[in-house]
Coordinates of N, CA and C in Angstrom, one line a residue:
M1 N 207.5 136.6 160.9 CA 207.3 135.9 162.1 C 206.5 134.6 161.8
K2 N 207.0 133.5 162.3 CA 206.5 132.2 162.1 C 205.6 131.8 163.3
I3 N 204.3 131.7 163.1 CA 203.4 131.3 164.2 C 203.2 129.8 164.2
I4 N 203.0 129.2 163.0 CA 202.8 127.8 163.0 C 203.9 127.2 162.0
S5 N 204.1 125.9 162.1 CA 205.1 125.3 161.2 C 204.5 125.2 159.8
I6 N 205.3 125.0 158.8 CA 204.9 124.9 157.4 C 204.0 123.7 157.3
R7 N 204.4 122.6 157.9 CA 203.6 121.3 157.9 C 202.2 121.6 158.4
S8 N 202.1 122.3 159.6 CA 200.8 122.6 160.2 C 200.0 123.4 159.2
H9 N 200.7 124.3 158.6 CA 200.0 125.2 157.6 C 199.4 124.4 156.5
G10 N 200.1 123.4 156.0 CA 199.6 122.5 154.9 C 198.4 121.7 155.4
L11 N 198.5 121.2 156.6 CA 197.4 120.4 157.1 C 196.2 121.3 157.3
L12 N 196.3 122.5 157.7 CA 195.2 123.4 157.9 C 194.6 123.7 156.5
D13 N 195.5 123.9 155.5 CA 195.0 124.2 154.1 C 194.0 123.1 153.7
Y14 N 194.5 121.8 153.8 CA 193.6 120.7 153.4 C 192.4 120.5 154.3
L15 N 192.5 120.7 155.5 CA 191.4 120.7 156.4 C 190.3 121.7 156.1
F16 N 190.8 123.0 155.9 CA 189.9 124.1 155.5 C 189.2 123.8 154.2
A17 N 189.9 123.3 153.2 CA 189.3 123.0 151.9 C 188.3 121.9 152.0
S18 N 188.6 120.8 152.8 CA 187.7 119.7 152.9 C 186.4 120.2 153.6
T19 N 186.6 121.0 154.6 CA 185.4 121.6 155.3 C 184.5 122.4 154.4
L20 N 185.2 123.2 153.6 CA 184.4 124.0 152.6 C 183.6 123.1 151.7
I21 N 184.2 122.1 151.2 CA 183.6 121.2 150.2 C 182.4 120.4 150.9
A22 N 182.6 120.0 152.1 CA 181.6 119.2 152.8 C 180.4 120.1 153.4
L23 N 180.7 121.3 153.6 CA 179.7 122.2 154.3 C 178.3 122.2 153.6
P24 N 178.2 122.4 152.3 CA 176.9 122.5 151.7 C 176.1 121.2 151.9
F25 N 176.9 120.0 151.9 CA 176.2 118.7 152.0 C 175.8 118.4 153.4
V26 N 176.6 118.8 154.4 CA 176.3 118.6 155.8 C 175.2 119.4 156.2
E27 N 175.1 120.6 155.7 CA 174.1 121.6 156.1 C 172.8 121.5 155.2
S28 N 172.8 120.5 154.3 CA 171.7 120.3 153.4 C 171.3 121.5 152.6
W29 N 172.3 122.2 152.1 CA 172.0 123.3 151.2 C 171.6 122.8 149.9
E30 N 170.9 123.6 149.1 CA 170.5 123.3 147.8 C 171.7 123.1 146.9
P31 N 172.0 121.9 146.4 CA 173.3 121.6 145.7 C 173.5 122.5 144.5
S32 N 172.4 122.9 143.8 CA 172.5 123.7 142.6 C 172.5 125.2 142.9
G33 N 172.3 125.5 144.2 CA 172.3 126.9 144.6 C 173.6 127.6 144.5
L34 N 173.6 128.9 144.2 CA 174.9 129.6 144.0 C 175.8 129.6 145.3
P35 N 175.2 129.7 146.5 CA 176.1 129.7 147.7 C 176.9 128.3 147.8
A36 N 176.2 127.2 147.6 CA 176.8 125.9 147.7 C 177.9 125.8 146.6
Q37 N 177.6 126.2 145.4 CA 178.5 126.1 144.3 C 179.8 126.9 144.6
V38 N 179.6 128.1 145.0 CA 180.8 129.0 145.3 C 181.6 128.4 146.4
I39 N 181.0 127.9 147.5 CA 181.8 127.4 148.6 C 182.6 126.1 148.1
V40 N 182.0 125.3 147.3 CA 182.6 124.1 146.8 C 183.8 124.5 145.9
I41 N 183.6 125.4 145.0 CA 184.6 125.9 144.1 C 185.8 126.5 144.9
I42 N 185.5 127.2 145.9 CA 186.6 127.8 146.7 C 187.4 126.7 147.4
G43 N 186.7 125.7 147.9 CA 187.4 124.5 148.5 C 188.2 123.8 147.5
L44 N 187.7 123.6 146.3 CA 188.5 122.9 145.2 C 189.7 123.7 144.8
L45 N 189.6 125.0 144.7 CA 190.7 125.9 144.3 C 191.8 125.8 145.4
T46 N 191.3 125.8 146.7 CA 192.2 125.7 147.8 C 193.0 124.4 147.7
I47 N 192.4 123.3 147.5 CA 193.1 122.0 147.3 C 194.1 122.1 146.1
A48 N 193.6 122.7 145.0 CA 194.5 122.8 143.8 C 195.7 123.6 144.1
Y49 N 195.6 124.7 144.7 CA 196.9 125.5 145.0 C 197.7 124.8 146.1
S50 N 197.1 124.1 147.0 CA 197.8 123.4 148.0 C 198.6 122.3 147.4
L51 N 198.1 121.6 146.4 CA 198.8 120.5 145.8 C 200.0 121.0 145.0
V52 N 200.0 122.2 144.6 CA 201.2 122.7 143.8 C 202.1 123.6 144.6
T53 N 201.9 123.8 145.9 CA 202.7 124.6 146.7 C 204.0 123.9 147.1
K54 N 205.1 124.6 147.1 CA 206.3 124.0 147.5 C 206.4 123.9 149.1
Y55 N 205.8 122.9 149.6 CA 205.9 122.6 151.0 C 205.8 121.1 151.2
E56 N 205.9 120.6 152.4 CA 206.0 119.1 152.7 C 204.7 118.4 152.1
L57 N 203.6 119.0 152.1 CA 202.4 118.4 151.7 C 201.9 118.7 150.3
G58 N 202.8 119.3 149.6 CA 202.5 119.6 148.2 C 203.2 118.7 147.3
P59 N 202.5 117.7 146.7 CA 203.2 116.7 145.9 C 203.8 117.2 144.5
V60 N 203.2 118.3 144.0 CA 203.7 118.9 142.8 C 204.2 120.3 143.1
K61 N 205.4 120.4 143.4 CA 206.0 121.6 144.0 C 206.3 122.7 142.9
V62 N 205.3 123.6 142.7 CA 205.5 124.6 141.7 C 205.5 126.0 142.3
I63 N 204.5 126.3 143.1 CA 204.4 127.7 143.7 C 205.2 127.8 145.0
P64 N 206.2 128.7 145.0 CA 207.0 128.9 146.3 C 206.0 129.2 147.4
F65 N 206.3 128.6 148.6 CA 205.5 128.9 149.8 C 205.4 130.3 150.1
S66 N 206.4 131.1 149.8 CA 206.4 132.5 150.1 C 205.3 133.3 149.3
R67 N 204.9 132.7 148.1 CA 203.9 133.3 147.2 C 202.5 132.9 147.6
V68 N 202.3 132.0 148.5 CA 201.0 131.6 148.9 C 200.2 132.7 149.4
A69 N 200.8 133.6 150.1 CA 200.1 134.8 150.7 C 199.5 135.6 149.6
L70 N 200.1 135.7 148.5 CA 199.5 136.4 147.4 C 198.2 135.9 146.9
V71 N 198.1 134.5 146.9 CA 196.9 133.9 146.5 C 195.7 134.1 147.4
R72 N 196.1 134.3 148.7 CA 195.0 134.5 149.7 C 194.6 135.9 149.7

């Protein structure tokens, strides 16, 4: 069942990742603290797998979109 378009899914991936990366800085968390580092790393990993997913917004199409659910 398709709830949102693949393009919308890609946009949400990048928006989610950007939000995760910005959150520790916007909320003035201790940059060297473990929670801030974990959140930023998750954001960076989300961008990394989004960049290599085979969909409209993935410039390096390696991972089939159907496999993205396995990563999550």
